[in-house]
mmCIF file of C-alpha atoms in Angstrom:
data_model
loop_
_atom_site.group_PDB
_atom_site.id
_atom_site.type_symbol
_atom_site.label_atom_id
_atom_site.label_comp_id
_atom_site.label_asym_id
_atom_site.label_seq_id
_atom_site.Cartn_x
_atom_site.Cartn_y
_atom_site.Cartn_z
ATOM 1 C CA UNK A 11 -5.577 0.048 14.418
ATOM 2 C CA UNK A 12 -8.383 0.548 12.363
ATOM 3 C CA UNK A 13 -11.803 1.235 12.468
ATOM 4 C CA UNK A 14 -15.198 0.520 10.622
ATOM 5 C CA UNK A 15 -16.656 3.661 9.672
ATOM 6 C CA UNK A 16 -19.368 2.760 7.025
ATOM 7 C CA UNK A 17 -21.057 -0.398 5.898
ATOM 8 C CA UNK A 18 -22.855 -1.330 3.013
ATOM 9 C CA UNK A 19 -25.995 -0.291 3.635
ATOM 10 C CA UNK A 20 -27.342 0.606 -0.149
ATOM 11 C CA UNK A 21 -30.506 1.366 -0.556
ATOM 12 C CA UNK A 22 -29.736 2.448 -4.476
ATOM 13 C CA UNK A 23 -29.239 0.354 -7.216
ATOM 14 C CA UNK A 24 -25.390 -0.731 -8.464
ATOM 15 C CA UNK A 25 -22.843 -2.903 -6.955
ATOM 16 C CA UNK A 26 -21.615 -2.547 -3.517
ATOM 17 C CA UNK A 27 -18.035 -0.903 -4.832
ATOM 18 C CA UNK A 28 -20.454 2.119 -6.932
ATOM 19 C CA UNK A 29 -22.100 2.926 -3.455
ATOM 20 C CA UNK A 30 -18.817 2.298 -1.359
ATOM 21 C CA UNK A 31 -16.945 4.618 -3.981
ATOM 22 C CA UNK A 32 -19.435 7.418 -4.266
ATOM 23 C CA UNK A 33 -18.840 7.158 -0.217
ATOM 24 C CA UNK A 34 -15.377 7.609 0.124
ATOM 25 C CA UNK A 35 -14.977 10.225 -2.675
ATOM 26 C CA UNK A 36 -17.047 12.307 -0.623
ATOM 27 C CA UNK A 37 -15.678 11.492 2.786
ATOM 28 C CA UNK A 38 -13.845 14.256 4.852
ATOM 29 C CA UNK A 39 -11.389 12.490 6.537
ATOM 30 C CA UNK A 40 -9.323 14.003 9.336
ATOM 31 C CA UNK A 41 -5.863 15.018 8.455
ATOM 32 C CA UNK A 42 -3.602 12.244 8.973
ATOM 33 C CA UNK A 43 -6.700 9.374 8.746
ATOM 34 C CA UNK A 44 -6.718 7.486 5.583
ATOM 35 C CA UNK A 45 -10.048 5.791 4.238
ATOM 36 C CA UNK A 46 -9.646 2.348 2.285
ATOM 37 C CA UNK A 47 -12.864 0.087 1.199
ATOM 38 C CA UNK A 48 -12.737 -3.825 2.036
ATOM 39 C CA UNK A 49 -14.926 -6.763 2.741
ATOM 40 C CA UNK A 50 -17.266 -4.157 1.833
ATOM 41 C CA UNK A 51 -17.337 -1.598 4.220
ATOM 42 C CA UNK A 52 -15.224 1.722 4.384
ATOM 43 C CA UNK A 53 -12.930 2.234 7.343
ATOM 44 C CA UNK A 54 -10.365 4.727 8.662
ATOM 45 C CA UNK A 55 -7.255 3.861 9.374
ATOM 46 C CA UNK A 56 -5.505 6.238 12.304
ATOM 47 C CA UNK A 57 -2.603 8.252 11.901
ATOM 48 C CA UNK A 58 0.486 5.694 12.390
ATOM 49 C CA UNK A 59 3.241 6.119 14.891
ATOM 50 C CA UNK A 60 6.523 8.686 14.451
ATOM 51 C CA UNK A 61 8.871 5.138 13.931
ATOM 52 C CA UNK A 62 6.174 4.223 10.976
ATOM 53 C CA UNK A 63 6.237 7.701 9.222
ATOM 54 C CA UNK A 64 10.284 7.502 9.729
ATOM 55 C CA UNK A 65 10.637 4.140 8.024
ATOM 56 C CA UNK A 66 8.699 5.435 5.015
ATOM 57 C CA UNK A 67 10.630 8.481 4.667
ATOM 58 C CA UNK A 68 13.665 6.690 4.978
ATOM 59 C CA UNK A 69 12.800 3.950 1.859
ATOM 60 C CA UNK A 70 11.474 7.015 0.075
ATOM 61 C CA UNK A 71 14.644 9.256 0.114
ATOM 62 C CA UNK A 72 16.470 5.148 -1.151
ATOM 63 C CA UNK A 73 14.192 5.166 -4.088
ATOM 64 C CA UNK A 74 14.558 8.317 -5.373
ATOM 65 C CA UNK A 75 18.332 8.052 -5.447
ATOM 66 C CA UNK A 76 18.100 5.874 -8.171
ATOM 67 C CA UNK A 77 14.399 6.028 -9.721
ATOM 68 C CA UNK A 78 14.350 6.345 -13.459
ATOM 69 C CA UNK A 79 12.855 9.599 -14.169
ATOM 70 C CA UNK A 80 9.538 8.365 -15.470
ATOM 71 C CA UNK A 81 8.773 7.081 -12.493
ATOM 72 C CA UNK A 82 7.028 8.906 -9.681
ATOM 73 C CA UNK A 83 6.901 7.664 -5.551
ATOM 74 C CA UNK A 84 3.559 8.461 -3.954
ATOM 75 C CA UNK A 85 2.150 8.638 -0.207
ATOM 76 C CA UNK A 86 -1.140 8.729 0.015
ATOM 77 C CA UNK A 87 -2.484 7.235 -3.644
ATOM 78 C CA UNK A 88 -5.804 5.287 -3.488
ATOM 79 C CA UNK A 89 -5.391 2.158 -5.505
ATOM 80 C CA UNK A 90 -8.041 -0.094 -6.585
ATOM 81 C CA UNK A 91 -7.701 -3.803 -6.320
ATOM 82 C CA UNK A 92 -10.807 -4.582 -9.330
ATOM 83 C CA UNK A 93 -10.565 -8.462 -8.786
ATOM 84 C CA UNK A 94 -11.720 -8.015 -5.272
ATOM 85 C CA UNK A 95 -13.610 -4.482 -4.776
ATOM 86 C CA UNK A 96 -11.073 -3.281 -2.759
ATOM 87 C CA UNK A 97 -9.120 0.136 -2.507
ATOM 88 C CA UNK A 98 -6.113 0.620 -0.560
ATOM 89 C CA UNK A 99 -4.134 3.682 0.239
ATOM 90 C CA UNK A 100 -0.064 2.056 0.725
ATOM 91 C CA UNK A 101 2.499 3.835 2.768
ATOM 92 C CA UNK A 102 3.962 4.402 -0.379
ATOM 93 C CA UNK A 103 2.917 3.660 -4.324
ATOM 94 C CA UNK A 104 5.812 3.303 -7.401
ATOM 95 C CA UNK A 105 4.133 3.923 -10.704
ATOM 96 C CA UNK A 106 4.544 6.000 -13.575
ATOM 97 C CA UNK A 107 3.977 9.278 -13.601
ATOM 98 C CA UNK A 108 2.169 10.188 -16.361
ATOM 99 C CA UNK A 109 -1.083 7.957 -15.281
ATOM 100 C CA UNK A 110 -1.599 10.141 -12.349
ATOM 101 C CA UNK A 111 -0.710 13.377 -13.993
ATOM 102 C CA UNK A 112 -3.718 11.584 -16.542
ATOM 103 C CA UNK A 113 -6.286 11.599 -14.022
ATOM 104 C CA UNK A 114 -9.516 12.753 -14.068
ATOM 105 C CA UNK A 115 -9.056 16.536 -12.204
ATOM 106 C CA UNK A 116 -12.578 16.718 -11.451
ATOM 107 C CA UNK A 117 -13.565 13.126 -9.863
ATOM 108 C CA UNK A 118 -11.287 11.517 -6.642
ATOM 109 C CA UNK A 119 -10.880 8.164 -8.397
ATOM 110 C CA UNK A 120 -8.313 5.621 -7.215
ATOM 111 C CA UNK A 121 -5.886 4.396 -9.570
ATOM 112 C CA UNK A 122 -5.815 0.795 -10.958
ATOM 113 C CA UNK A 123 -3.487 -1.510 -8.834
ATOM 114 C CA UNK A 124 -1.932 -3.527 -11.390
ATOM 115 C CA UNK A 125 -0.034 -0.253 -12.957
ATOM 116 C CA UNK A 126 1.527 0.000 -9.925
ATOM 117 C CA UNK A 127 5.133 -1.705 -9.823
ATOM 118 C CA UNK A 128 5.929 -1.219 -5.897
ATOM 119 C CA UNK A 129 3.843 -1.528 -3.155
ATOM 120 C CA UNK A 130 5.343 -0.781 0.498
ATOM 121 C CA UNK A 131 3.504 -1.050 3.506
ATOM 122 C CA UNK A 132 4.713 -0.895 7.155
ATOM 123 C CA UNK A 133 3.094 -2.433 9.902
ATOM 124 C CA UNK A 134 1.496 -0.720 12.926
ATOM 125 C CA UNK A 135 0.741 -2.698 15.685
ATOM 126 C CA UNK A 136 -2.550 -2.724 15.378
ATOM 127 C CA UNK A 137 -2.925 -3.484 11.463
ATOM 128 C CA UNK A 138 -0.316 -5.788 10.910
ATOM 129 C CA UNK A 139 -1.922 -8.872 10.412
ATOM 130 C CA UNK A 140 -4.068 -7.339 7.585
ATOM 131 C CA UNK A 141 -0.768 -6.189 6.012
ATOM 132 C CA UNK A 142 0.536 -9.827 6.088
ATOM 133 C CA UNK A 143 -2.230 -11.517 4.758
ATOM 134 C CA UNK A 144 -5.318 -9.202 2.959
ATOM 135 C CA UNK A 145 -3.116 -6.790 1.200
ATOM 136 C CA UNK A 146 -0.239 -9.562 0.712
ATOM 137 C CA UNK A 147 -3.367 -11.111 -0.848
ATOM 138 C CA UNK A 148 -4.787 -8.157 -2.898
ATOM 139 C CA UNK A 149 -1.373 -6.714 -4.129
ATOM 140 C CA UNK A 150 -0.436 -10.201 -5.341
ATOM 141 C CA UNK A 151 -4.180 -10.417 -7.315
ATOM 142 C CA UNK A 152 -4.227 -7.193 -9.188
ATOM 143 C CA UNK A 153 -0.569 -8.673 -9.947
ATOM 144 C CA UNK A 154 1.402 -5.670 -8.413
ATOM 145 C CA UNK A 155 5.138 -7.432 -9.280
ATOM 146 C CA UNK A 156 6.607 -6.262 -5.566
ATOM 147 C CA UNK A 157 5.203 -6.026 -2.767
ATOM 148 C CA UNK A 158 7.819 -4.956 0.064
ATOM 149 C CA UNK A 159 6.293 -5.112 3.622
ATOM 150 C CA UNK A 160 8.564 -3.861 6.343
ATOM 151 C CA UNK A 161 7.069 -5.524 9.641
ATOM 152 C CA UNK A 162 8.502 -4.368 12.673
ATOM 153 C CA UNK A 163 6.006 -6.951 14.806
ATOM 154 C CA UNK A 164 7.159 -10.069 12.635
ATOM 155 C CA UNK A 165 7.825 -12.789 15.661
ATOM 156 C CA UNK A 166 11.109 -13.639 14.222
ATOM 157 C CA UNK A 167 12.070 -10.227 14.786
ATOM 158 C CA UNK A 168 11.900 -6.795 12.905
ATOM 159 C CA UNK A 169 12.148 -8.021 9.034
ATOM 160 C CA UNK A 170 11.621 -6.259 5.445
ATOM 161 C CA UNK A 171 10.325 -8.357 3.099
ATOM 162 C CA UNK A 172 10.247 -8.086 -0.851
ATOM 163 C CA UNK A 173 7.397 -10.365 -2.559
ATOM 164 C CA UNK A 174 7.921 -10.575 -6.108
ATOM 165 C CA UNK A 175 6.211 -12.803 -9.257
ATOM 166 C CA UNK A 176 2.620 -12.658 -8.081
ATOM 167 C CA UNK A 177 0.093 -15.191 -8.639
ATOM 168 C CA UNK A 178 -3.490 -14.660 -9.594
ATOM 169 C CA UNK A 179 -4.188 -17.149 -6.715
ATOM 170 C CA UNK A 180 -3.322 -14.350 -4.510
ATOM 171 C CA UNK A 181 0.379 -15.308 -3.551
ATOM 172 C CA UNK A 182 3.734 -14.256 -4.617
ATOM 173 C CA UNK A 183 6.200 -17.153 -5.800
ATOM 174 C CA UNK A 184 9.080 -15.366 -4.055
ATOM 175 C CA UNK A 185 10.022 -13.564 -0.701
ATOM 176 C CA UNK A 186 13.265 -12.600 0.537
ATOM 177 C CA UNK A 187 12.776 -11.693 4.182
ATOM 178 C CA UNK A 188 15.475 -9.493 5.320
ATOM 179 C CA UNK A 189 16.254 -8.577 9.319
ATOM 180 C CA UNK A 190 16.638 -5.014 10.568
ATOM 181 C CA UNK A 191 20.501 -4.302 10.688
ATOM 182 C CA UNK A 192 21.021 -6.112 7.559
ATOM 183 C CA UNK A 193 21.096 -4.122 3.440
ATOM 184 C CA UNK A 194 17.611 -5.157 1.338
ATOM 185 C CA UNK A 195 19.170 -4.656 -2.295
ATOM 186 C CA UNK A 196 15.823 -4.420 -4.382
ATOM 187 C CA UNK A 197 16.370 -5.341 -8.291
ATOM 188 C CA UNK A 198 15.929 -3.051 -11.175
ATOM 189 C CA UNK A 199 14.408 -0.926 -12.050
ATOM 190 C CA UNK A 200 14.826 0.449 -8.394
ATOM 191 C CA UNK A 201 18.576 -0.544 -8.000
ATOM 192 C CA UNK A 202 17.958 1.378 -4.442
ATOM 193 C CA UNK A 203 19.698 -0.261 -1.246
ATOM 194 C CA UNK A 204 17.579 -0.292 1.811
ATOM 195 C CA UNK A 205 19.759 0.295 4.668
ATOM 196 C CA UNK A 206 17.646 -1.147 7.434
ATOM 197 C CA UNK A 207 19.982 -1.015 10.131
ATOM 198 C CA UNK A 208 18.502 2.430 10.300
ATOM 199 C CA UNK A 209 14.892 1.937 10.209
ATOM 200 C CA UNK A 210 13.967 2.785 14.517
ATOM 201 C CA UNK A 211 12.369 -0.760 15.933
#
């Protein structure tokens, strides 16, 4: 579930993203709350369930099995999606190392999207539908090249999901949905095996 927090209200001069920004870098959020910015308003998204937090460890401790060593896995990285104002904070973030360790240490600044080469989100019940279709949407514009969603509320049953070749249109030319109980083998350069038999439903 998530929640509006604060709307674009500006009264100052810039673009709705400069106020939004300056917002959220500022923002004490409780522990466990994430802020992301979109459709131009900030909001807080709540601490997920135990089942969610499991899933993510589980595809984390895959990864870094196999992970070339330049190559860093991150949990709570702000990532800006510049074609549409919009800054997301994944489950978890694949990109290389040496752009975060790069970072401004002084300013809170999300990192640019399209360095990132994994994306994984995993659906709460409450936010799934934006995990299907806005971030499906924004990951695929800033031209992240996968984007695995592990959806425990798909209707066809629980499913993980690797979208890869994005479009600037917004879609990804590929998906390989995958049910819980079968392997997800994702290509290089992850060469991890998701065993999803043992992600808890």
């Amino acid at each position: 579930m998530t929640a509006a927090m604060v709307e674009n209200d500006q009264t100052s001069e810039g673009r709705p993203w400069d106020y939004l920004l300056r917002t959220w870098r500022e923002l004490d959020v409780p522990e466990g709350w994430r802020a992301e910015i979109d459709a131009e308003q900030i909001v807080l998204v709540p601490p997920p369930h135990a089942h969610h937090n499991g899933i993510a460890a589980e595809v984390q401790r895959r990864l870094y099995r196999d992970l070339p060593e330049e190559l860093e896995i991150y949990r709570t990285l702000g990532i800006h999606v510049a074609a549409l104002d919009k800054l997301c904070v994944p489950d978890l973030v694949v990109m290389p190392s040496e752009l975060v360790d790069a970072a401004d240490p002084e300013i809170n600044d999300p990192m640019d999207a399209a360095e990132a080469l994994l994306v994984v989100e995993v659906t709460s019940k409450g936010n799934a539908r934006d995990d299907r279709t806005k971030k499906y949407r924004a990951y695929a514009r800033a031209g992240v090249p996968m984007y695995l969603l592990i959806d425990r509320f798909d209707t066809r049953g629980a499913m993980a999901t690797p979208f890869t070749e994005p479009n600037e249109d917004g879609t990804y030319k590929h998906s390989d949905p995958v049910p819980f109980g079968k392997p997800l083998v994702l290509p290089e350069p992850f060469g991890a095996t998701l065993r999803t038999e043992e992600f808890p439903v």
